[in-house]
Short mmCIF file of C-alpha atoms and ligand atoms in Angstrom, two decimals:
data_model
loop_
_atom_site.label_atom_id
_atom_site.label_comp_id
_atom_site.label_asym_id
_atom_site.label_seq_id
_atom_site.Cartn_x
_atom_site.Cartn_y
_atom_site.Cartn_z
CA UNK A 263 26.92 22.01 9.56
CA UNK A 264 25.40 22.16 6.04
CA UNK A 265 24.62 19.47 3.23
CA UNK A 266 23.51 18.55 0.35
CA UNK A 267 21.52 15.69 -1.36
CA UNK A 268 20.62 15.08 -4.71
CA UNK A 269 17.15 14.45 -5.80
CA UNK A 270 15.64 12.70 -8.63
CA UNK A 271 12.20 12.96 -10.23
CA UNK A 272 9.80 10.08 -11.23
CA UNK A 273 7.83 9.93 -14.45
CA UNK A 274 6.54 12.68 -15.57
CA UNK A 275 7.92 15.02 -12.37
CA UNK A 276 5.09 13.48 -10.17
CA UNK A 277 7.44 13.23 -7.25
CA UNK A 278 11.25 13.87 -6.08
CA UNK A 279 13.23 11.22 -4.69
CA UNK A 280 16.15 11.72 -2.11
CA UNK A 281 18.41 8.82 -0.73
CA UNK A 282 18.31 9.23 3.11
CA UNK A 283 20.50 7.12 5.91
CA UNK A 284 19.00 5.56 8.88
CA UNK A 285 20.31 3.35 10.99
CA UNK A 286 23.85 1.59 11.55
CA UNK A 287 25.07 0.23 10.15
CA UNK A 288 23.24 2.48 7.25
CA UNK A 289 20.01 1.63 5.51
CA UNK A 290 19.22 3.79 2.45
CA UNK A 291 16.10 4.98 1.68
CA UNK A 292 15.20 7.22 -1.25
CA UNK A 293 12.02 9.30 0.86
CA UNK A 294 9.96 12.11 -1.06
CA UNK A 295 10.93 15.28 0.81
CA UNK A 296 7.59 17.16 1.67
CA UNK A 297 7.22 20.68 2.98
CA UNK A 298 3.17 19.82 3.17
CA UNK A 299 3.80 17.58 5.82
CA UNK A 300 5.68 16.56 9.29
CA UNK A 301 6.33 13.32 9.56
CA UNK A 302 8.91 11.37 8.70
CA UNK A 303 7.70 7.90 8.15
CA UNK A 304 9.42 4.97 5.85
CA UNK A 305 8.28 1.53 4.16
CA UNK A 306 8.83 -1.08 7.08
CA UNK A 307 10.13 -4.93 7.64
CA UNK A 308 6.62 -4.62 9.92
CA UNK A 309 4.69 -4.14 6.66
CA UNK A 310 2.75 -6.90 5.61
CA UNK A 311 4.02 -8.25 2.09
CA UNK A 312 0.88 -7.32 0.59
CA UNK A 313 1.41 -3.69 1.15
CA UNK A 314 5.15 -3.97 -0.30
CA UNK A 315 5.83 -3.76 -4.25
CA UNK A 316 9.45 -3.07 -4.26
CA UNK A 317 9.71 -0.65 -2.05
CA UNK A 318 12.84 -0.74 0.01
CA UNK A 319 12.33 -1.29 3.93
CA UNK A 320 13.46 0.10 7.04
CA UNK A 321 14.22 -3.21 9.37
CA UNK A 322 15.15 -1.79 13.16
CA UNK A 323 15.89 -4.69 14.47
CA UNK A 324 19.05 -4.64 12.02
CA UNK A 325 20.18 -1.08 13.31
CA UNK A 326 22.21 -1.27 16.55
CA UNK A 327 21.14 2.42 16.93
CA UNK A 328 17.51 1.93 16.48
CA UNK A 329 15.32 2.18 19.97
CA UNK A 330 11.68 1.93 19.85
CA UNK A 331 9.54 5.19 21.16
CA UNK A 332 7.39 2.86 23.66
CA UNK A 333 3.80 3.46 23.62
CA UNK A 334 3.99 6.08 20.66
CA UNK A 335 1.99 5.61 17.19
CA UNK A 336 1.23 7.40 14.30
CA UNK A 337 -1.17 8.11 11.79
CA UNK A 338 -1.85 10.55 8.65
CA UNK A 339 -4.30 10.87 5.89
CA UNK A 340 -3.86 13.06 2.66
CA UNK A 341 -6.14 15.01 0.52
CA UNK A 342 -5.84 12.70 -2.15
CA UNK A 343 -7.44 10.00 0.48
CA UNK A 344 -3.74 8.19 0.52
CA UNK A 345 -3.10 7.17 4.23
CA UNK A 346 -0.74 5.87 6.00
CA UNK A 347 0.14 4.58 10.16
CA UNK A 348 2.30 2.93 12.59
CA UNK A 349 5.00 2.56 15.49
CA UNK A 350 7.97 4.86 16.02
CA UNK A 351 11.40 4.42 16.51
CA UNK A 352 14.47 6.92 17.02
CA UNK A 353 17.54 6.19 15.21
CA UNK A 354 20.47 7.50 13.34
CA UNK A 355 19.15 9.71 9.96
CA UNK A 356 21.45 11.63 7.54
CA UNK A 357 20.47 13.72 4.98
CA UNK A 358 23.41 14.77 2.04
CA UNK A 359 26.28 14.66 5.00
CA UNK A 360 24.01 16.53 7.73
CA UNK A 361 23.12 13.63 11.18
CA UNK A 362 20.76 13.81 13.61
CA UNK A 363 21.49 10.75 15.97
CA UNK A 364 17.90 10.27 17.15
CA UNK A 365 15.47 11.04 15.06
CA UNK A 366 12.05 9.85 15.34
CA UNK A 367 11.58 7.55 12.15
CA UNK A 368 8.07 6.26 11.98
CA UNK A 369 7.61 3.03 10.63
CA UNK A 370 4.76 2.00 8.88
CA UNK A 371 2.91 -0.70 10.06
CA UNK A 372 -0.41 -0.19 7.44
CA UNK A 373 -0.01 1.68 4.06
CA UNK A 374 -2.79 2.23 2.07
CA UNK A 375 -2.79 1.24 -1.94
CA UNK A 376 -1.59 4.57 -3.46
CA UNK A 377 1.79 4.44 -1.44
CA UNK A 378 1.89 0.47 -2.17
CA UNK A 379 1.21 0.85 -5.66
CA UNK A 380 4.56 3.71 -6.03
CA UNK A 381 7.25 1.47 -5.69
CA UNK A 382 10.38 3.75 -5.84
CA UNK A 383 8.60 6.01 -2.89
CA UNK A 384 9.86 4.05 0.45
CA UNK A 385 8.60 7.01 2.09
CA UNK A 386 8.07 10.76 2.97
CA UNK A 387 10.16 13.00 4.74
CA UNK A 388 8.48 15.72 6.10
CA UNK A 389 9.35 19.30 6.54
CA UNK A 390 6.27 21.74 7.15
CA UNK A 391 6.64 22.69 10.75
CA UNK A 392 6.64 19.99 13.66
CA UNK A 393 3.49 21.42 15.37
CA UNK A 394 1.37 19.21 12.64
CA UNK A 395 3.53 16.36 13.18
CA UNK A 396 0.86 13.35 14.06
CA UNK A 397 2.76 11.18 16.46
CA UNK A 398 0.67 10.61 19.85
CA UNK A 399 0.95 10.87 22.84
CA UNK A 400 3.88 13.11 22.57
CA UNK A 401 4.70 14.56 19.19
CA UNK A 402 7.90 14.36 17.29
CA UNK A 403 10.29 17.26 16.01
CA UNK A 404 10.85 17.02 12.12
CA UNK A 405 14.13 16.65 10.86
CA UNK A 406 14.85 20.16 9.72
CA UNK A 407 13.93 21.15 13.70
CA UNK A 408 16.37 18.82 15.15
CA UNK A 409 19.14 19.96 13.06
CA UNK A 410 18.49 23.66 13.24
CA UNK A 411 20.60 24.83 15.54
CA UNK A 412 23.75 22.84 14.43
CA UNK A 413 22.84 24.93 11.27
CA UNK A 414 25.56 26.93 9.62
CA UNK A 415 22.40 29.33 8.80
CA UNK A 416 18.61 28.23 9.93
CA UNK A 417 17.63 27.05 5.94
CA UNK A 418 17.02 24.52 4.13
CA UNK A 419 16.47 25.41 -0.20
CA UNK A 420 14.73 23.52 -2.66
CA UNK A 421 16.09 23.67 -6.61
CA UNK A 422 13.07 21.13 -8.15
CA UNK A 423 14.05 20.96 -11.93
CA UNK A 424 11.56 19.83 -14.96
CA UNK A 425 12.19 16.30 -15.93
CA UNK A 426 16.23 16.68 -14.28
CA UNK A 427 17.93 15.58 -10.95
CA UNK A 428 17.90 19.08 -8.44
CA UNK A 429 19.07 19.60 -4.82
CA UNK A 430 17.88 19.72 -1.79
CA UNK A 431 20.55 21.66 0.70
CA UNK A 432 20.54 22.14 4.11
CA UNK A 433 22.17 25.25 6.34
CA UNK A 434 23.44 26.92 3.12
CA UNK A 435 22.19 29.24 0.52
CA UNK A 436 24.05 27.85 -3.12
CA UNK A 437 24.41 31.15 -5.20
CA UNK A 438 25.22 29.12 -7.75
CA UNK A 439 21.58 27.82 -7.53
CA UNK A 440 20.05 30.92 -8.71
CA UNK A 441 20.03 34.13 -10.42
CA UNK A 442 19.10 37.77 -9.36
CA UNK A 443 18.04 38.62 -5.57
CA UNK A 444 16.09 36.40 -3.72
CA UNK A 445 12.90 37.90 -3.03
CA UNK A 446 11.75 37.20 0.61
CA UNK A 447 8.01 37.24 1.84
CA UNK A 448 6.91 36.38 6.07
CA UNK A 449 5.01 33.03 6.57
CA UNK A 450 2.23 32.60 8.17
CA UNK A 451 2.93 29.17 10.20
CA UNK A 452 -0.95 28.86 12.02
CA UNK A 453 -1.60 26.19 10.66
CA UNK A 454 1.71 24.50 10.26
CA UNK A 455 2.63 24.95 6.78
CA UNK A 456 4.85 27.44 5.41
CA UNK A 457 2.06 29.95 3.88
CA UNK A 458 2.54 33.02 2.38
CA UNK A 459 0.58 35.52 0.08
CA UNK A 460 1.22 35.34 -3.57
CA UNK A 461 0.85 39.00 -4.19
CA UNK A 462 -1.09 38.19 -8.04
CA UNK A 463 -1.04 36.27 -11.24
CA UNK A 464 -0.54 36.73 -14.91
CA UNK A 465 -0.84 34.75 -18.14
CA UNK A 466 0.02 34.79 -21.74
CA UNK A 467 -1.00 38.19 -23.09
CA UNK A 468 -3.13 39.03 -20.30
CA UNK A 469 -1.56 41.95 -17.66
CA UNK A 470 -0.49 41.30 -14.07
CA UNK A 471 -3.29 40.94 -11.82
CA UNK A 472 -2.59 42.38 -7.93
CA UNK A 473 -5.45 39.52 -6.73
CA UNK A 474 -3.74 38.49 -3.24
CA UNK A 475 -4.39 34.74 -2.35
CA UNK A 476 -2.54 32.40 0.62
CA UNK A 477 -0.49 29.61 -0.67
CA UNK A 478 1.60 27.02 0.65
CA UNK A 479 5.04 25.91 -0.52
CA UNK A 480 4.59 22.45 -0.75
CA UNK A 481 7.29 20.28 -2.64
CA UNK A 482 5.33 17.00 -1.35
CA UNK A 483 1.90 17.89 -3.48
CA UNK A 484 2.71 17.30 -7.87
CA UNK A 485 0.58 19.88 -9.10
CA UNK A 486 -0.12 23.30 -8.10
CA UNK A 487 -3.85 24.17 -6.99
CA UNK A 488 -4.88 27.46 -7.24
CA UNK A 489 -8.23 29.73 -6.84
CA UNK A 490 -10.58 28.29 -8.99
CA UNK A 491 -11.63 31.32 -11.01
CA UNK A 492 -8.12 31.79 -11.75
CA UNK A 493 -7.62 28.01 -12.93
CA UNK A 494 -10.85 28.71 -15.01
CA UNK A 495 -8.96 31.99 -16.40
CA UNK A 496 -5.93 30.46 -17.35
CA UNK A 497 -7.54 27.87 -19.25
CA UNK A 498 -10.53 29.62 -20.99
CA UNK A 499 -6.87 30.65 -23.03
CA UNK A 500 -6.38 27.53 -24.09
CA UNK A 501 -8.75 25.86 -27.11
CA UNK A 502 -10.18 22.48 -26.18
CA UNK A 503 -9.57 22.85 -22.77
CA UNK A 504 -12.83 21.61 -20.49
CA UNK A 505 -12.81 21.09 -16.38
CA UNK A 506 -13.25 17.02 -16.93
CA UNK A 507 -16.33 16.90 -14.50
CA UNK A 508 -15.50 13.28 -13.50
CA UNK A 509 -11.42 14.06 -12.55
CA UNK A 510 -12.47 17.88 -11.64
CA UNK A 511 -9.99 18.76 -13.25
CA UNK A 512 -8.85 20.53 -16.75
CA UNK A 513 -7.87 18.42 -19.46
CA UNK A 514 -7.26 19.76 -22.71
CA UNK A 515 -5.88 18.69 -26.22
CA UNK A 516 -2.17 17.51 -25.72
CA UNK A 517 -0.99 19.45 -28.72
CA UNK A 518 -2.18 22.73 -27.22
CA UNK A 519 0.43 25.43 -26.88
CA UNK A 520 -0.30 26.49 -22.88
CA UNK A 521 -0.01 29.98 -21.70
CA UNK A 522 3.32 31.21 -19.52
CA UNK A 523 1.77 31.48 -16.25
CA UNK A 524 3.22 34.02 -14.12
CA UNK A 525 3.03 34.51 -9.52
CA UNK A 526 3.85 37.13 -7.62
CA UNK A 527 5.93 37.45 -4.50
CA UNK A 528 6.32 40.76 -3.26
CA UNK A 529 7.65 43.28 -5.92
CA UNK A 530 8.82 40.36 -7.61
CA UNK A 531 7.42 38.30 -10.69
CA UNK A 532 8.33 34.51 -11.94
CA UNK A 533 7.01 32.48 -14.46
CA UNK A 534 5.71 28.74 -14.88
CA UNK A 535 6.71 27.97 -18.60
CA UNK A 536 3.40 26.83 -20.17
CA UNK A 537 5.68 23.69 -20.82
CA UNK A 538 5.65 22.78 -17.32
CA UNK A 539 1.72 23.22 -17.15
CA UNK A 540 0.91 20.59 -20.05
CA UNK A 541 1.74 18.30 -17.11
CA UNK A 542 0.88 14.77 -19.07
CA UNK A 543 -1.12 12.28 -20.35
CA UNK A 544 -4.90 12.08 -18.89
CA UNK A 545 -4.36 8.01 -19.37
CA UNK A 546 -2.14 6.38 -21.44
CA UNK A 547 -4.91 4.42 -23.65
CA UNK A 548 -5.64 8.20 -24.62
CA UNK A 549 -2.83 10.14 -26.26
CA UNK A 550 -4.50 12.76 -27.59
CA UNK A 551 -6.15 14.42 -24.55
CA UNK A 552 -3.40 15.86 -21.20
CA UNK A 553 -3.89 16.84 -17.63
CA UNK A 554 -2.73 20.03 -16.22
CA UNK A 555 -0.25 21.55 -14.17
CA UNK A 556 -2.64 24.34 -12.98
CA UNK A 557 -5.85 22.70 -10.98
CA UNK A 558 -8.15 24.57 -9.09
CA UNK A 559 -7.94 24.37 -5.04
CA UNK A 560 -10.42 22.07 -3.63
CA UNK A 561 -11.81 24.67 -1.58
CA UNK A 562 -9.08 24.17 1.81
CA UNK A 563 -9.21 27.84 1.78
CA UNK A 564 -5.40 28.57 0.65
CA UNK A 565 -3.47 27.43 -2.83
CA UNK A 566 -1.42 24.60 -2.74
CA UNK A 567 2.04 25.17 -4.59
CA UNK A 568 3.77 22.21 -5.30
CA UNK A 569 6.01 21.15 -7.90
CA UNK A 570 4.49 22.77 -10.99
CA UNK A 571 4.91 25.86 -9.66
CA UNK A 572 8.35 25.30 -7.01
CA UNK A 573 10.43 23.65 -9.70
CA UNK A 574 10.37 27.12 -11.80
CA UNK A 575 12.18 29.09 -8.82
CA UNK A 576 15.04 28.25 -6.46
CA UNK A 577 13.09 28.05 -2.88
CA UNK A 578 14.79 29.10 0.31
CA UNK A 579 12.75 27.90 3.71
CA UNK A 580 14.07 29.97 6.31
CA UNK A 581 13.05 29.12 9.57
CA UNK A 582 14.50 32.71 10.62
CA UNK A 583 16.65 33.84 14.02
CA UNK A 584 14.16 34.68 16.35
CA UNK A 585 12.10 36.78 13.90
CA UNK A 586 9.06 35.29 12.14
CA UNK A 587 10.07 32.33 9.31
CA UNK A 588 10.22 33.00 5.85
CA UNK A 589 10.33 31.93 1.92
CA UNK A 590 12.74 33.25 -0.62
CA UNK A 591 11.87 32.85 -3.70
CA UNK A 592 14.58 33.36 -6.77
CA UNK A 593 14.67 32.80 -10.73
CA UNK A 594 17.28 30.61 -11.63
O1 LIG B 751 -0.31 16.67 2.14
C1 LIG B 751 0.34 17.49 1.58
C2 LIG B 751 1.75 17.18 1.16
N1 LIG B 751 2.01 15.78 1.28
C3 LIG B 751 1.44 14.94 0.21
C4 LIG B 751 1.95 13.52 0.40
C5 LIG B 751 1.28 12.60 -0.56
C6 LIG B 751 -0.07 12.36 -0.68
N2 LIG B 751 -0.29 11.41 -1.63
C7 LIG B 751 0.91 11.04 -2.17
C8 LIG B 751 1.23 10.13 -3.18
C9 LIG B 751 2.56 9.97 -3.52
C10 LIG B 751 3.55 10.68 -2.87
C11 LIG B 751 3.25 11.61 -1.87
C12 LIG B 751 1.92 11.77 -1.52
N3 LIG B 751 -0.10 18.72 1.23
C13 LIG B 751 -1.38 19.11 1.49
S1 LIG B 751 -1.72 20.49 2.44
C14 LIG B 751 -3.42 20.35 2.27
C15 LIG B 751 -3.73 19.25 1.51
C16 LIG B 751 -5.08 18.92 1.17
C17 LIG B 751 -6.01 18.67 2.17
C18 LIG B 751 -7.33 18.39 1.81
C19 LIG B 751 -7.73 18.33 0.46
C20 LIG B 751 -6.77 18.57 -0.54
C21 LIG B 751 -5.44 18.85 -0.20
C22 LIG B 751 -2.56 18.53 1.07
C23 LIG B 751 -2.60 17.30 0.27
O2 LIG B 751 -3.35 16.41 0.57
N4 LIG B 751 -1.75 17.23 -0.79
C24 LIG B 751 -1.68 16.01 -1.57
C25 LIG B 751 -2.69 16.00 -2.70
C26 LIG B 751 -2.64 14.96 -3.61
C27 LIG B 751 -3.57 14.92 -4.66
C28 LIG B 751 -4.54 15.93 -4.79
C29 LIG B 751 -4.57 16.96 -3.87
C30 LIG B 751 -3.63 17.00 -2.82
#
């Protein structure tokens, strides 16, 4: 088996949207795809109507396929204080041509604002590893993990693009996708993410620094958070720029020209186009002042890379034979 499914960015890249299947006969959902996390969980006819703002909904009692996981729940929280919780059902999913026939979709029953209030999101599918997967009393497999081994190869690949439709493809590597080797680094998966070292950093004129620090490839999270003396280099290049105590986070003139800013993996070096760092407006009764790309980590003790940083590579998540799981990392 291997597939492959378009996906499609919001404003300003802030997430990726994928049309999923569940259900028969089929109900489409377009879910944000989100190697951070390890649920899958969708928008829900259980919702109250309050919580709803166009969002499309997942209605089992419509699926002939769809059997409720008795007695199980759900419930997860983000950094960013977004939550979300409910029941869980196992039905029918397929992702760009690839079926699992009973996966556990978790339907939300309570959504808090931030997931009301982003109405083309109907929910997340996640893909870090299934050991952080929240459902109780007995937890769930993640979709990647239940199609594994019908896997022409164990992958799944990520090519995020800057304000442009990518792919996300399943039990295939695209060549077409990328340029150049793909550089391969181990992953650490203790804590249930796919972490790795990013061997250093570089910017504008400045040389490559060989200052290890654990990240996480994580396609669900917008921005990229990095060390915070490293944020506070890269921007002490860029006039105007000032850590906006209130946001904690930089904001600088939106006319500034932004640094390159380049990561290591291994031997190998790519670079974030300072484009892709003047990330957008701070708020849009304020057109002269933009957020960043680059924000410093809020102390979780590892980086989190997320779309700033993935959509400047071609990703490949590898969950490996029986060897250790891996990233690949390629230009493209
Ligand atoms: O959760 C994910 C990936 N799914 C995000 C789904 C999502 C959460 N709001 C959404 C809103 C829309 C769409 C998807 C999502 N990644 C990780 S690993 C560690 C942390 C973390 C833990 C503690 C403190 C900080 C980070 C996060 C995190 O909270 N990121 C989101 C975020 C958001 C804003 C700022 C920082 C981190």
């Amino acid at each position: 088996d291997s597939g492959s499914a378009k996906t499609t960015p919001e404003k300003d890249d802030l997430e990726y949207l994928t049309p999923v299947s569940i259900g028969t006969p089929p109900q489409v959902l377009n879910l944000d795809f989100d190697s951070g996390s390890s649920d899958l969980w969708v928008f829900s006819s259980e919702l109250p109507q309050s919580s709803v703002s166009g969002q499309s909904l997942y209605d089992p009692s419509k699926s002939s396929t769809a059997e409720e996981v008795q007695g199980a729940t759900w419930n997860i929280s983000y950094g960013d204080q977004s939550s979300s919780n409910g029941i869980v059902y196992r039905d029918v999913v397929n992702v760009g041509g690839v079926e699992f026939k009973s996966q556990a979709v978790e339907i939300a029953t309570t959504v808090s604002s931030q997931f009301t209030r982003d109405t083309n999101n109907d929910g997340l599918l996640g893909l870090a590893f299934s050991s952080i997967n929240t459902v109780q009393p007995q937890q769930e497999k993640t979709f990647f993990d239940n199609i594994l081994s019908n896997l022409d190869a164990p992958v799944w690949t990520a090519d995020l693009k800057y304000h442009a439709p990518g792919t996300y493809d399943f039990g295939v590597i695209d060549k077409s996708k990328y340029t150049g080797d793909i550089t391969y680094t181990d992953v650490d998966q203790s804590d249930g993410f796919w972490m790795f070292d990013v061997a250093g950093y570089g910017f504008g004129n400045s040389t490559f620094k060989a200052a290890p620090f654990k990240g996480i490839a994580d396609t669900g999270t917008t921005l990229a958070m990095i060390p915070a003396e490293i944020a506070g280099a890269y921007y002490r290049q860029v006039k105007g720029a000032k850590l906006d105590s209130q946001q904690g986070a930089y904001v600088f003139p939106c006319d500034s020209v932004l640094p390159d800013f380049i990561f290591g993996v291994g031997n190998a070096r790519y670079t974030i186009p300072g484009k892709f760092i003047n990330y957008s407006l701070l708020d849009e009764s304020d057109p002269t002042t933009c957020f960043g790309g680059l924000q410093p980590d809020m102390g979780i003790g590892f980086a989190i890379l997320g779309d700033i940083l993935l959509k400047s590579t071609f990703v490949v998540f590898d969950a490996g034979t029986e060897s250790t799981p891996r990233l690949g990392f390629a230009k493209k």
